[in-house]
Amino acid sequence: DQQVKQNSPSLSVQEGRISILNCDYTNSMFDYFLWYKKYPAEGPTFLISISSIKDKNEDGRFTVFLNKSAKHLSLHIVPSQPGDSAVYFCAARVSGGGADGLTFGKGTHLIIQP
Amino acid sequence: DTAVSQTPKYLVTQMGNDKSIKCEQNLGHDTMYWYKQDSKKFLKIMFSYNNKELIINETVPNRFSPKSPDKAHLNLHINSLELGDSAVYFCASSQIQGRAQYFGPGTRLLVL
């Protein structure tokens, strides 16, 4: 039962353009959402997060949008750079729930083309 | 100055053996976690632990046990290893009231 879904296994974007990564969730109890970036043979690196009381959070080139009614969030990267090529994981949590862990999507492999 | 470190990075062992993976964080965080990334690439929470409470994901076999000698360390002990335990194991930490979890580089376990 996948509670966090990233339906695009991969995405190819030209350098300098905008990259948009999407994520859908099913559990309405999720109240905090995060994006992680992962290079091969490394651990996930925290990028940006958003609380369910907000609909947008921006940090430099990264912006996360949350649409609670649609149970959808997206990560925008602009402009895309070669170093952005990695696997991006969407994650969510329920405050005080279970092992207080994050529920992850399966990831989207972003490829930035020169 | 690595924030969350794990040793070993690779671990190859025989079925039935007992092994441990060590994790250390120098972020001053109060809560630590273990995750398993299986062959389908899903990252799944196994345990969370702070100095007061251990919370176990109910799907984790009792062959797996976390041990915390102090706030900066959370080691993972695995008894009677099985083929299905082959995976990448990630340690993470966060502030007790914080939201973002910071991950170690992972330990690649292969059970033969």
Short mmCIF file of C-alpha atoms in Angstrom, two decimals:
data_model
loop_
_atom_site.label_atom_id
_atom_site.label_comp_id
_atom_site.label_asym_id
_atom_site.label_seq_id
_atom_site.Cartn_x
_atom_site.Cartn_y
_atom_site.Cartn_z
CA ASP A 1 0.00 0.00 0.00
CA GLN A 2 1.92 2.99 -1.32
CA GLN A 3 0.92 6.05 0.63
CA VAL A 4 3.39 8.27 -1.21
CA LYS A 5 3.60 7.90 -4.96
CA GLN A 6 6.03 9.29 -7.48
CA ASN A 7 4.62 8.13 -10.77
CA SER A 8 7.48 9.25 -12.97
CA PRO A 9 10.50 6.96 -12.57
CA SER A 10 12.61 9.37 -14.60
CA LEU A 11 12.59 12.89 -15.99
CA SER A 12 14.93 14.49 -18.49
CA VAL A 13 15.30 18.29 -18.55
CA GLN A 14 17.59 20.61 -20.45
CA GLU A 15 20.10 22.62 -18.45
CA GLY A 16 18.75 26.05 -17.58
CA ARG A 17 15.11 25.02 -17.87
CA ILE A 18 12.68 24.30 -15.05
CA SER A 19 12.47 20.81 -13.56
CA ILE A 20 9.13 19.84 -12.04
CA LEU A 21 8.95 16.71 -9.94
CA ASN A 22 5.56 15.48 -8.78
CA CYS A 23 4.36 13.51 -5.81
CA ASP A 24 0.91 12.28 -4.73
CA TYR A 25 -0.13 10.95 -1.35
CA THR A 26 -3.14 9.12 -0.02
CA ASN A 27 -2.90 9.51 3.75
CA SER A 28 -4.79 12.65 4.80
CA MET A 29 -3.06 12.50 8.20
CA PHE A 30 0.29 13.52 6.71
CA ASP A 31 1.12 16.99 7.99
CA TYR A 32 4.70 17.51 6.90
CA PHE A 33 6.33 16.88 3.55
CA LEU A 34 9.96 16.77 2.50
CA TRP A 35 12.06 16.38 -0.59
CA TYR A 36 15.37 14.54 -0.57
CA LYS A 37 18.04 14.25 -3.21
CA LYS A 38 20.16 11.14 -3.54
CA TYR A 39 23.32 10.42 -5.48
CA PRO A 40 24.42 6.81 -6.12
CA ALA A 41 26.10 5.13 -3.16
CA GLU A 42 25.23 8.03 -0.84
CA GLY A 43 22.49 8.66 1.67
CA PRO A 44 19.51 10.92 0.91
CA THR A 45 20.24 14.62 1.42
CA PHE A 46 17.50 16.87 2.76
CA LEU A 47 16.50 19.60 0.28
CA ILE A 48 13.35 21.37 1.33
CA SER A 49 10.21 20.79 3.33
CA ILE A 50 6.72 22.17 3.79
CA SER A 51 4.16 22.03 6.55
CA SER A 52 0.57 21.22 5.71
CA ILE A 53 -0.49 24.69 6.87
CA LYS A 54 1.37 26.25 3.96
CA ASP A 55 1.00 25.91 0.23
CA LYS A 56 4.43 27.08 -0.87
CA ASN A 57 7.97 27.14 0.43
CA GLU A 58 10.95 28.53 -1.41
CA ASP A 59 14.68 28.11 -0.86
CA GLY A 60 16.94 29.45 -3.56
CA ARG A 61 16.40 27.52 -6.77
CA PHE A 62 14.02 25.08 -5.05
CA THR A 63 10.33 25.65 -4.48
CA VAL A 64 7.86 23.15 -3.10
CA PHE A 65 4.13 23.54 -3.71
CA LEU A 66 1.47 21.73 -1.73
CA ASN A 67 -2.11 21.22 -2.86
CA LYS A 68 -3.87 19.59 0.07
CA SER A 69 -7.21 19.18 -1.61
CA ALA A 70 -5.57 17.23 -4.43
CA LYS A 71 -3.12 15.50 -2.07
CA HIS A 72 -0.37 16.56 -4.39
CA LEU A 73 2.97 18.26 -4.02
CA SER A 74 5.62 19.26 -6.48
CA LEU A 75 9.22 20.36 -6.43
CA HIS A 76 10.33 23.04 -8.87
CA ILE A 77 14.01 23.53 -9.63
CA VAL A 78 14.89 26.59 -11.65
CA PRO A 79 17.21 26.97 -13.37
CA SER A 80 18.23 23.31 -13.58
CA GLN A 81 21.94 22.62 -13.36
CA PRO A 82 24.02 19.53 -14.21
CA GLY A 83 24.66 18.87 -10.51
CA ASP A 84 20.93 18.48 -10.01
CA SER A 85 21.05 15.12 -11.79
CA ALA A 86 20.11 12.65 -9.04
CA VAL A 87 17.21 10.64 -7.68
CA TYR A 88 14.64 12.79 -5.87
CA PHE A 89 12.50 11.30 -3.13
CA CYS A 90 9.29 12.76 -1.82
CA ALA A 91 8.59 11.94 1.83
CA ALA A 92 5.82 12.62 4.30
CA ARG A 93 5.16 12.16 7.98
CA VAL A 94 2.38 12.09 10.49
CA SER A 95 3.39 14.01 13.60
CA GLY A 96 3.54 11.69 16.56
CA GLY A 97 2.60 8.73 14.42
CA GLY A 98 4.14 5.27 14.64
CA ALA A 99 7.92 5.20 14.65
CA ASP A 100 7.94 8.90 13.78
CA GLY A 101 9.56 7.90 10.57
CA LEU A 102 9.15 9.26 7.10
CA THR A 103 7.11 7.51 4.42
CA PHE A 104 8.99 7.72 1.14
CA GLY A 105 8.00 7.54 -2.47
CA LYS A 106 9.96 5.38 -4.86
CA GLY A 107 11.90 8.29 -6.30
CA THR A 108 12.25 10.08 -9.64
CA HIS A 109 15.56 10.01 -11.47
CA LEU A 110 16.18 13.53 -12.76
CA ILE A 111 18.61 13.84 -15.66
CA ILE A 112 19.81 17.31 -16.62
CA GLN A 113 21.01 17.41 -20.18
CA PRO A 114 23.59 19.99 -21.34
CA ASP B 1 33.27 16.47 9.36
CA THR B 2 30.56 13.97 8.51
CA ALA B 3 27.24 14.64 10.22
CA VAL B 4 25.89 11.07 10.24
CA SER B 5 28.35 8.24 9.69
CA GLN B 6 27.89 4.50 9.38
CA THR B 7 30.30 1.57 9.45
CA PRO B 8 30.87 -0.60 7.63
CA LYS B 9 29.93 0.72 4.21
CA TYR B 10 29.75 -2.81 2.79
CA LEU B 11 29.01 -6.04 4.63
CA VAL B 12 29.00 -9.50 3.04
CA THR B 13 28.15 -12.41 5.28
CA GLN B 14 26.69 -15.90 5.39
CA MET B 15 23.15 -16.84 6.29
CA GLY B 16 22.72 -17.54 9.98
CA ASN B 17 25.47 -15.17 11.12
CA ASP B 18 25.00 -12.29 13.55
CA LYS B 19 26.23 -8.85 12.52
CA SER B 20 26.18 -5.25 13.68
CA ILE B 21 26.13 -1.93 11.88
CA LYS B 22 27.30 1.17 13.72
CA CYS B 23 25.90 4.68 13.41
CA GLU B 24 27.13 7.93 14.89
CA GLN B 25 25.83 11.48 14.55
CA ASN B 26 27.66 14.66 15.57
CA LEU B 27 24.71 17.00 15.06
CA GLY B 28 23.59 16.98 18.66
CA HIS B 29 20.25 15.51 17.64
CA ASP B 30 18.02 13.75 20.12
CA THR B 31 16.36 11.20 17.87
CA MET B 32 17.92 8.56 15.65
CA TYR B 33 16.42 6.17 13.13
CA TRP B 34 17.14 3.11 11.06
CA TYR B 35 15.70 2.68 7.57
CA LYS B 36 15.89 -0.21 5.13
CA GLN B 37 15.99 0.30 1.38
CA ASP B 38 14.92 -2.94 -0.26
CA SER B 39 15.40 -4.24 -3.79
CA LYS B 40 12.41 -2.21 -4.97
CA LYS B 41 14.21 0.92 -3.77
CA PHE B 42 11.62 1.83 -1.16
CA LEU B 43 13.01 3.39 2.00
CA LYS B 44 11.11 2.08 5.01
CA ILE B 45 11.38 3.06 8.65
CA MET B 46 12.53 0.29 10.98
CA PHE B 47 13.08 2.06 14.32
CA SER B 48 13.14 5.45 15.90
CA TYR B 49 14.86 6.07 19.20
CA ASN B 50 15.47 8.96 21.55
CA ASN B 51 16.81 8.87 25.05
CA LYS B 52 13.38 8.05 26.35
CA GLU B 53 11.69 5.79 23.92
CA LEU B 54 12.24 3.13 21.32
CA ILE B 55 9.53 2.84 18.72
CA ILE B 56 9.59 -0.19 16.49
CA ASN B 57 7.87 -0.61 13.17
CA GLU B 58 5.65 -3.62 13.69
CA THR B 59 6.83 -5.26 10.49
CA VAL B 60 10.44 -5.53 11.67
CA PRO B 61 11.43 -9.06 12.79
CA ASN B 62 12.69 -9.34 16.35
CA ARG B 63 16.02 -10.56 14.96
CA PHE B 64 16.73 -6.86 14.49
CA SER B 65 17.56 -4.85 17.59
CA PRO B 66 18.86 -1.30 17.99
CA LYS B 67 21.34 -0.53 20.75
CA SER B 68 22.15 2.99 21.88
CA PRO B 69 25.20 3.38 24.14
CA ASP B 70 24.67 7.16 24.18
CA LYS B 71 22.72 9.91 22.48
CA ALA B 72 25.13 10.14 19.54
CA HIS B 73 25.09 6.44 18.63
CA LEU B 74 22.46 3.98 17.48
CA ASN B 75 23.81 0.61 16.40
CA LEU B 76 21.81 -2.06 14.62
CA HIS B 77 22.26 -5.70 15.59
CA ILE B 78 20.93 -8.42 13.37
CA ASN B 79 20.77 -12.04 14.54
CA SER B 80 20.45 -15.15 12.39
CA LEU B 81 20.77 -13.30 9.10
CA GLU B 82 18.51 -14.39 6.25
CA LEU B 83 18.78 -13.92 2.49
CA GLY B 84 15.91 -11.43 2.58
CA ASP B 85 17.88 -9.16 4.89
CA SER B 86 20.08 -8.16 1.94
CA ALA B 87 19.44 -4.45 1.47
CA VAL B 88 20.90 -1.03 2.08
CA TYR B 89 20.45 0.16 5.66
CA PHE B 90 20.44 3.88 6.39
CA CYS B 91 20.82 5.56 9.73
CA ALA B 92 19.31 9.03 10.23
CA SER B 93 18.90 11.61 12.98
CA SER B 94 16.75 14.63 13.76
CA GLN B 95 16.04 17.11 16.52
CA ILE B 96 13.34 15.77 18.76
CA GLN B 97 11.06 18.59 17.78
CA GLY B 98 12.51 18.99 14.34
CA ARG B 99 11.19 17.84 11.09
CA ALA B 100 14.04 17.09 8.71
CA GLN B 101 15.97 13.88 9.15
CA TYR B 102 19.60 13.71 8.13
CA PHE B 103 20.86 10.47 6.66
CA GLY B 104 24.11 8.55 6.76
CA PRO B 105 25.72 7.15 3.61
CA GLY B 106 24.20 3.69 4.01
CA THR B 107 25.49 0.18 4.66
CA ARG B 108 25.12 -2.31 1.84
CA LEU B 109 24.42 -5.72 3.36
CA LEU B 110 24.62 -8.85 1.25
CA VAL B 111 23.66 -12.17 2.80
CA LEU B 112 24.86 -15.23 0.93
#
